mmCIF file of C-alpha atoms in Angstrom:
data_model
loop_
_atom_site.group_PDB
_atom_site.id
_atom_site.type_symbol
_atom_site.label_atom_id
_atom_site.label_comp_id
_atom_site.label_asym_id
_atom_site.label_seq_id
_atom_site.Cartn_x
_atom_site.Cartn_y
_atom_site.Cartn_z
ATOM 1 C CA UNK E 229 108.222 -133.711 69.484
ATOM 2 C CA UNK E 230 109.537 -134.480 66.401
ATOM 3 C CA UNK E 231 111.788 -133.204 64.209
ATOM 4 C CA UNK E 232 108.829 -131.210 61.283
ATOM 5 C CA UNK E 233 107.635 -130.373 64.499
ATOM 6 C CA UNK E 234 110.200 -128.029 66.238
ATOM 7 C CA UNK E 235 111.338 -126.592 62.892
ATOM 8 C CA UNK E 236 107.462 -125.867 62.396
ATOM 9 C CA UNK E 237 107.740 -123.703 65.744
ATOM 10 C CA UNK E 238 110.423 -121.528 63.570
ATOM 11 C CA UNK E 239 109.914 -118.761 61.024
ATOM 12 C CA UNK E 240 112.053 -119.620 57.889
ATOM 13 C CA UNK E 241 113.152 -117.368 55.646
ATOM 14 C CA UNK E 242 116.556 -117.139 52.897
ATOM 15 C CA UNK E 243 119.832 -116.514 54.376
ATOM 16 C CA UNK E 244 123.348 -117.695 55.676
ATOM 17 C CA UNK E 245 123.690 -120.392 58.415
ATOM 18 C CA UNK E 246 126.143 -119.303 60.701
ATOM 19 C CA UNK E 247 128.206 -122.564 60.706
ATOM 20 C CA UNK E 248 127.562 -123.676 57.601
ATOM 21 C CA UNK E 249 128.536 -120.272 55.024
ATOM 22 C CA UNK E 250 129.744 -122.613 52.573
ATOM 23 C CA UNK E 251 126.274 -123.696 51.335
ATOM 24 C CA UNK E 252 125.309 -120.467 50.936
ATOM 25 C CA UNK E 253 122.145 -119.198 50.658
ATOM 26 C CA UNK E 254 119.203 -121.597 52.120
ATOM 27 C CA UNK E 255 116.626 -121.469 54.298
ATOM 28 C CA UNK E 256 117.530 -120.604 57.847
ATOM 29 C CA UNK E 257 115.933 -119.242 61.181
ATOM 30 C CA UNK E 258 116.596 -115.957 62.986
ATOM 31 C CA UNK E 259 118.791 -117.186 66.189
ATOM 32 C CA UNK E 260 119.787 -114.513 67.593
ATOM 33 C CA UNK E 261 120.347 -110.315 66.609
ATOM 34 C CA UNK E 262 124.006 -109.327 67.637
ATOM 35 C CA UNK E 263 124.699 -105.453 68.537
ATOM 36 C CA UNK E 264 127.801 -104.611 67.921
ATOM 37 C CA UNK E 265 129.132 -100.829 69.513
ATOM 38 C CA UNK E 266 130.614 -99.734 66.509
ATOM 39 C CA UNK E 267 128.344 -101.460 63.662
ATOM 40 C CA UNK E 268 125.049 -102.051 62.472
ATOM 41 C CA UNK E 269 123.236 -105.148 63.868
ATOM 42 C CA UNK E 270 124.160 -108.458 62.558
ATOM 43 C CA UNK E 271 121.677 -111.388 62.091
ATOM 44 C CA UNK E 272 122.861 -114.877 63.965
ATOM 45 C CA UNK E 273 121.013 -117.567 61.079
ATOM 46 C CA UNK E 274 120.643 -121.120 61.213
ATOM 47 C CA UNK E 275 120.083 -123.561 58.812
ATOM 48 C CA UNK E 276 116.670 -126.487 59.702
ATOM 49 C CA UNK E 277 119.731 -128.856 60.389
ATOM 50 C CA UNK E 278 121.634 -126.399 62.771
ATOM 51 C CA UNK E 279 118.771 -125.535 64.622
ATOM 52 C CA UNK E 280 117.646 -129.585 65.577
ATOM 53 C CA UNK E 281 121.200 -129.812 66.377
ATOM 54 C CA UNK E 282 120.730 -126.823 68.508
ATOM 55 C CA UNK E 283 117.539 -128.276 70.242
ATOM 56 C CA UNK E 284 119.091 -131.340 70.818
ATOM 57 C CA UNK E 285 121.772 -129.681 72.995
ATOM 58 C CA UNK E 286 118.847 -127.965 75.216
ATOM 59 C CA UNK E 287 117.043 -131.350 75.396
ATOM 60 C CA UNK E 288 120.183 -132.941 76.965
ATOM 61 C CA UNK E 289 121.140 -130.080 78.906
ATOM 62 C CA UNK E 290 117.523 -129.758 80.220
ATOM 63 C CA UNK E 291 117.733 -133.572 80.716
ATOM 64 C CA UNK E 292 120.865 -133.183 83.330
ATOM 65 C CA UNK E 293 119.672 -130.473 85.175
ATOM 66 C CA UNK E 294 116.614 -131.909 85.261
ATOM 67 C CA UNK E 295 114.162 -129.506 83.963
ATOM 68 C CA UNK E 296 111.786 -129.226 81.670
ATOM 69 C CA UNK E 297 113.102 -129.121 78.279
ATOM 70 C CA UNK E 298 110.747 -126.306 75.867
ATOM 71 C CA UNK E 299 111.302 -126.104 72.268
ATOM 72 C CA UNK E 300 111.409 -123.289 70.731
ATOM 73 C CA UNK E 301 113.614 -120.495 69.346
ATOM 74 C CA UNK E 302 116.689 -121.112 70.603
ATOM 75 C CA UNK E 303 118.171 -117.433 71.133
ATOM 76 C CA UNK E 304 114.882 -116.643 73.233
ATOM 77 C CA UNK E 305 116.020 -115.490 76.720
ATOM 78 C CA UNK E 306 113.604 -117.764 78.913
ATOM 79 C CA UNK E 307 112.792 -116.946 82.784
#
């Protein structure tokens, strides 16, 4: 797949990439929803370059273990 193609399996939407604050608003992708004890939840967001970055990782970690590598949100819990 290529890159317009995993970011097209994402929902996009305004907000803060979690490792880039800096830039600040832009468009970003729900990663993951944090639940804190004593807070409200707290939306994990990442910006389109984040998240290839991110799905690069789980192609090359799929690639060692050798399994097959799914794109996709990357805070999904897969079975």
């Amino acid at each position: 797949m290529d890159r317009t193609q995993i970011l097209d399996l994402y929902d996009w939407a305004p907000g803060i990439c979690f490792r880039h604050p800096g830039h600040g608003e832009v468009d970003t992708a729900l990663v993951k929803t944090l639940h804190p004890r004593d807070d409200d939840e707290h939306e994990v967001r990442a910006c389109r370059d984040c998240v290839v970055a991110m799905e690069d990782i789980r192609r090359e970690a799929a690639a060692r273990v050798g399994s097959e590598y799914e794109p996709g949100p990357v805070g999904q819990t897969r079975r």
